[in-house]
Short mmCIF file of C-alpha atoms in Angstrom, two decimals:
data_model
loop_
_atom_site.label_atom_id
_atom_site.label_comp_id
_atom_site.label_asym_id
_atom_site.label_seq_id
_atom_site.Cartn_x
_atom_site.Cartn_y
_atom_site.Cartn_z
CA MET A 1 -25.60 -39.11 128.25
CA PRO A 2 -26.48 -35.17 128.41
CA THR A 3 -29.34 -33.88 128.68
CA ARG A 4 -31.47 -31.42 127.77
CA ALA A 5 -31.83 -29.42 131.46
CA ALA A 6 -27.53 -29.84 131.04
CA VAL A 7 -26.96 -27.30 128.17
CA LEU A 8 -29.68 -25.74 128.58
CA ARG A 9 -28.12 -24.88 131.46
CA CYS A 10 -24.57 -24.16 130.07
CA SER A 11 -23.86 -19.89 131.19
CA GLN A 12 -20.55 -18.93 129.58
CA MET A 13 -20.39 -19.89 125.69
CA ALA A 14 -21.42 -18.26 123.17
CA TRP A 15 -24.48 -18.42 121.82
CA ALA A 16 -23.37 -20.16 118.78
CA ARG A 17 -21.10 -22.26 120.00
CA TRP A 18 -24.47 -23.35 122.20
CA ALA A 19 -27.12 -23.06 119.08
CA LEU A 20 -25.06 -25.42 117.29
CA ALA A 21 -24.01 -27.59 120.27
CA ALA A 22 -28.09 -27.80 121.35
CA SER A 23 -28.47 -29.03 117.51
CA MET A 24 -26.30 -32.15 116.96
CA ALA A 25 -27.90 -33.26 119.81
CA LEU A 26 -31.10 -33.22 119.15
CA ALA A 27 -29.70 -34.76 115.66
CA GLY A 28 -27.39 -37.51 117.64
CA PHE A 29 -30.48 -38.53 120.19
CA GLY A 30 -33.05 -38.42 118.21
CA LEU A 31 -34.83 -36.59 120.71
CA PRO A 32 -36.69 -32.73 118.72
CA THR A 33 -39.20 -31.38 120.45
CA PRO A 34 -42.69 -32.41 119.96
CA VAL A 35 -45.01 -30.19 116.72
CA LEU A 36 -48.69 -29.17 118.47
CA ALA A 37 -51.67 -28.35 116.53
CA GLY A 38 -50.10 -24.65 115.46
CA LYS A 39 -47.39 -24.64 117.67
CA ALA A 40 -43.90 -23.88 115.83
CA GLY A 41 -41.63 -22.87 118.36
CA GLU A 42 -41.41 -20.65 122.34
CA VAL A 43 -39.81 -18.45 123.11
CA THR A 44 -37.05 -19.55 125.44
CA ASP A 45 -34.86 -16.20 126.05
CA LEU A 46 -36.20 -12.44 125.89
CA SER A 47 -35.05 -9.11 126.72
CA GLY A 48 -37.01 -6.75 127.41
CA VAL A 49 -40.77 -6.14 125.93
CA VAL A 50 -41.59 -8.04 123.19
CA VAL A 51 -44.70 -8.34 121.39
CA VAL A 52 -47.00 -10.72 118.54
CA ARG A 53 -48.78 -10.49 116.45
CA LYS A 54 -51.41 -13.30 115.55
CA ALA A 55 -52.98 -14.25 111.74
CA ASP A 56 -56.44 -12.45 113.29
CA GLY A 57 -55.34 -10.14 114.15
CA GLN A 58 -54.92 -9.60 117.56
CA SER A 59 -51.75 -8.91 119.61
CA ARG A 60 -49.96 -9.56 122.54
CA VAL A 61 -47.23 -9.23 124.65
CA LEU A 62 -45.12 -12.74 124.93
CA ALA A 63 -42.55 -14.19 127.73
CA VAL A 64 -40.17 -16.63 128.20
CA LYS A 65 -42.39 -20.87 127.33
CA SER A 66 -44.76 -18.32 125.19
CA ASP A 67 -45.70 -20.78 122.01
CA VAL A 68 -45.14 -19.26 118.78
CA GLU A 69 -47.21 -20.17 115.44
CA GLU A 70 -47.56 -20.24 112.01
CA GLY A 71 -49.42 -17.28 110.69
CA ASP A 72 -47.39 -14.92 114.05
CA VAL A 73 -45.23 -11.75 113.78
CA VAL A 74 -42.82 -11.03 116.62
CA ALA A 75 -41.57 -7.98 117.33
CA THR A 76 -38.54 -6.53 119.26
CA THR A 77 -39.49 -2.71 120.29
CA GLY A 78 -35.81 -0.36 120.40
CA ASN A 79 -34.28 -2.26 123.26
CA SER A 80 -35.32 -5.84 123.24
CA TYR A 81 -33.82 -9.38 121.45
CA ALA A 82 -35.94 -12.47 121.48
CA ARG A 83 -34.81 -15.67 120.79
CA VAL A 84 -37.44 -18.46 119.58
CA LYS A 85 -36.18 -22.41 119.71
CA PHE A 86 -38.62 -23.71 116.50
CA ALA A 87 -39.65 -27.65 116.89
CA ASP A 88 -37.05 -28.71 115.17
CA GLY A 89 -33.98 -27.22 117.33
CA THR A 90 -33.84 -24.31 114.75
CA GLN A 91 -32.66 -20.96 117.19
CA ALA A 92 -33.41 -17.83 115.87
CA VAL A 93 -32.60 -14.80 117.87
CA LEU A 94 -34.04 -11.31 117.28
CA ARG A 95 -32.20 -7.94 116.84
CA PRO A 96 -34.21 -4.19 119.12
CA GLY A 97 -36.52 -2.74 116.50
CA ALA A 98 -37.48 -6.45 114.32
CA GLN A 99 -40.32 -7.83 112.60
CA VAL A 100 -40.39 -11.75 112.36
CA LYS A 101 -43.15 -13.88 111.25
CA VAL A 102 -43.35 -18.08 110.87
CA VAL A 103 -44.63 -18.20 107.58
CA ALA A 104 -44.48 -21.91 107.64
CA PHE A 105 -43.27 -24.54 109.52
CA ARG A 106 -44.15 -27.98 109.16
CA PHE A 107 -41.04 -31.14 110.82
CA GLU A 108 -42.39 -34.85 111.15
CA GLU A 109 -39.68 -36.71 112.12
CA GLN A 110 -40.15 -39.65 110.40
CA GLN A 111 -40.70 -37.49 107.15
CA PRO A 112 -37.48 -34.93 107.04
CA LYS A 113 -38.52 -34.64 102.58
CA GLN A 114 -41.90 -32.87 103.88
CA ASP A 115 -40.46 -30.75 106.37
CA ASN A 116 -40.84 -26.73 105.58
CA VAL A 117 -39.97 -24.14 107.46
CA VAL A 118 -40.13 -20.19 105.74
CA LEU A 119 -39.96 -16.99 108.33
CA SER A 120 -39.96 -13.42 107.42
CA LEU A 121 -37.86 -10.79 108.47
CA LEU A 122 -40.26 -7.82 107.67
CA LYS A 123 -37.62 -5.34 109.83
CA GLY A 124 -34.74 -4.89 111.41
CA GLY A 125 -32.43 -7.87 112.45
CA MET A 126 -31.85 -11.00 113.46
CA ARG A 127 -29.53 -14.82 113.77
CA ILE A 128 -30.79 -17.72 112.90
CA VAL A 129 -28.72 -21.35 113.98
CA THR A 130 -30.37 -23.87 111.11
CA GLY A 131 -31.79 -27.04 113.36
CA LEU A 132 -32.80 -30.47 111.62
CA SER A 133 -35.01 -28.89 109.10
CA GLY A 134 -32.25 -27.36 107.60
CA LYS A 135 -30.08 -30.49 107.01
CA ARG A 136 -32.16 -32.26 106.53
CA ASN A 137 -34.02 -30.32 104.06
CA PRO A 138 -32.11 -27.26 103.43
CA GLU A 139 -34.41 -26.99 99.85
CA GLY A 140 -37.49 -26.43 102.70
CA PHE A 141 -36.24 -24.07 104.27
CA ARG A 142 -35.90 -20.51 103.59
CA VAL A 143 -35.97 -16.32 104.75
CA GLU A 144 -38.14 -13.58 103.20
CA THR A 145 -36.66 -10.27 103.06
CA PRO A 146 -38.12 -6.93 101.29
CA SER A 147 -34.17 -7.47 98.97
CA ALA A 148 -33.66 -10.79 98.88
CA ILE A 149 -34.39 -14.72 99.18
CA VAL A 150 -32.57 -16.17 101.35
CA GLY A 151 -31.93 -20.04 100.75
CA ILE A 152 -29.59 -21.96 103.64
CA ARG A 153 -27.10 -25.16 103.84
CA GLY A 154 -27.09 -25.57 106.99
CA THR A 155 -25.33 -22.86 109.25
CA ASN A 156 -24.98 -19.58 111.33
CA PHE A 157 -26.09 -16.68 109.52
CA GLY A 158 -27.17 -12.43 110.17
CA LEU A 159 -29.21 -10.38 108.09
CA GLN A 160 -30.20 -6.93 109.42
CA PHE A 161 -32.54 -5.19 106.92
CA CYS A 162 -32.25 -1.34 106.21
CA ARG A 163 -34.44 1.45 105.45
CA ASP A 164 -33.10 4.49 106.82
CA ASP A 165 -33.51 2.63 110.05
CA CYS A 166 -29.39 1.61 110.84
CA ALA A 167 -27.97 4.35 112.34
CA GLN A 168 -27.00 2.73 115.49
CA LEU A 169 -25.23 0.57 113.34
CA VAL A 170 -21.51 1.04 112.43
CA THR A 171 -19.64 -0.06 109.69
CA ALA A 172 -16.10 -1.31 109.55
CA ARG A 173 -15.42 1.27 107.88
CA GLY A 174 -17.35 3.29 109.81
CA GLY A 175 -20.48 5.05 109.61
CA ALA A 176 -23.90 3.19 108.42
CA PRO A 177 -25.20 0.80 106.35
CA ALA A 178 -27.15 1.83 103.46
CA ASN A 179 -30.88 0.45 103.03
CA GLY A 180 -31.31 -2.90 101.54
CA LEU A 181 -29.78 -6.39 103.20
CA HIS A 182 -26.44 -6.91 104.89
CA ALA A 183 -25.93 -10.38 105.68
CA ASP A 184 -22.98 -12.86 106.80
CA VAL A 185 -22.70 -16.22 107.52
CA SER A 186 -20.82 -17.61 110.43
CA ASP A 187 -20.70 -21.02 109.54
CA GLY A 188 -21.85 -22.69 106.87
CA ALA A 189 -23.16 -20.92 103.46
CA ILE A 190 -26.28 -19.55 102.25
CA SER A 191 -27.73 -18.09 99.07
CA LEU A 192 -29.06 -14.71 98.20
CA ARG A 193 -31.78 -14.43 95.05
CA THR A 194 -32.80 -11.94 93.66
CA GLN A 195 -35.25 -10.90 90.35
CA ALA A 196 -31.09 -10.63 88.64
CA GLY A 197 -29.74 -12.84 90.04
CA SER A 198 -28.13 -15.27 93.56
CA LEU A 199 -24.82 -15.23 95.15
CA VAL A 200 -23.85 -18.03 97.76
CA ILE A 201 -22.11 -16.63 100.25
CA GLY A 202 -20.14 -19.40 102.71
CA ILE A 203 -17.71 -18.89 105.82
CA GLY A 204 -16.32 -14.78 106.92
CA GLN A 205 -17.84 -13.60 104.43
CA PHE A 206 -20.66 -10.90 103.67
CA ALA A 207 -23.15 -9.89 101.03
CA PHE A 208 -25.78 -7.21 100.51
CA VAL A 209 -28.64 -6.60 98.08
CA GLN A 210 -29.70 -3.41 97.63
CA GLY A 211 -33.09 -4.34 96.57
CA PRO A 212 -34.96 -7.29 94.84
CA ALA A 213 -34.72 -6.29 91.03
CA MET A 214 -30.68 -5.85 91.91
CA LEU A 215 -27.76 -8.00 91.72
CA PRO A 216 -27.02 -9.80 95.61
CA VAL A 217 -23.04 -8.26 95.79
CA LEU A 218 -19.85 -9.89 97.61
CA LEU A 219 -18.59 -7.82 100.28
CA SER A 220 -14.75 -6.90 101.68
CA PRO A 221 -14.76 -7.88 105.37
CA ARG A 222 -13.77 -4.77 105.68
CA GLU A 223 -16.99 -3.26 103.78
CA GLY A 224 -20.12 -5.85 105.48
CA THR A 225 -21.66 -5.21 107.96
CA ARG A 226 -21.35 -8.76 110.81
CA ILE A 227 -24.87 -8.58 112.62
CA VAL A 228 -23.07 -8.54 116.36
CA LEU A 229 -25.28 -8.09 119.36
CA PRO A 230 -25.10 -4.78 121.51
CA PRO A 231 -22.68 -4.33 124.95
CA GLN A 232 -26.61 -4.00 126.53
CA ALA A 233 -27.42 -7.58 125.08
CA VAL A 234 -24.31 -9.09 126.87
CA SER A 235 -26.52 -8.94 130.07
CA PRO A 236 -27.22 -13.18 131.84
CA LEU A 237 -31.11 -13.74 129.79
CA ARG A 238 -33.34 -16.63 131.71
CA HIS A 239 -31.77 -20.14 130.98
CA GLY A 240 -29.49 -19.30 127.80
CA GLY A 241 -26.21 -17.99 130.01
CA THR A 242 -24.71 -15.28 129.31
CA VAL A 243 -25.12 -14.04 125.53
CA GLY A 244 -22.10 -12.72 124.05
CA GLU A 245 -19.11 -14.12 126.69
CA GLY A 246 -16.92 -17.02 126.20
CA GLY A 247 -15.51 -18.23 123.41
CA GLY A 248 -13.66 -15.16 122.45
CA LEU A 249 -16.80 -14.02 120.22
CA GLU A 250 -17.26 -10.45 121.92
CA CYS A 251 -20.69 -10.59 121.91
CA GLU A 252 -21.06 -12.02 118.58
CA ILE A 253 -24.48 -14.91 118.09
#
């Protein structure tokens, strides 16, 4: 039987494959991380400077194994990345220049219907692989963004919110992505809900939401924006192996 330490030592696997395997191991062996009062998860990997703004307004620099609590806003700087593992096994990787708030987090092993995970993407991009909460009570898991509310159905997905700050990203057609929310799904499905309506996208699909009053739009692979790790993020990260190498994913997480 593989141990948790053995899973964490996997060094040449793509992030999506590693995270999905870790989630399956947690579900199969019944070993969710105990939830301490106020604690939602912890930083498992980072590169560069990553800071957290606490609910009381104080800020501090994060390190590997730093706790992330309900109410925290985790922010990456221009060339920084951070991976946060939540107590239910959910994993989130923040791209450079991202800000993500842990709005709510409740996970109790014996009360699956009480699971409640709410994240808010305030700025930038991130990629998420959902854990036990997403499997046991998907209705209780959502990601809020300035353009749409994202619901999940057990999944691996990427989100990028652009507001005149995505010039460094390039679409398949060339040029920077338009302002708004860009989404792609590698596994499972997500729903995008706005004031105008909703859209469900599945494996290999892309979508765009210009704003909260606009309908989500399904895009072709040529039109869509895939949320990936740039080349500088391929360097080995502590405890997480080499992100983006192996598995043929070409830096994609």
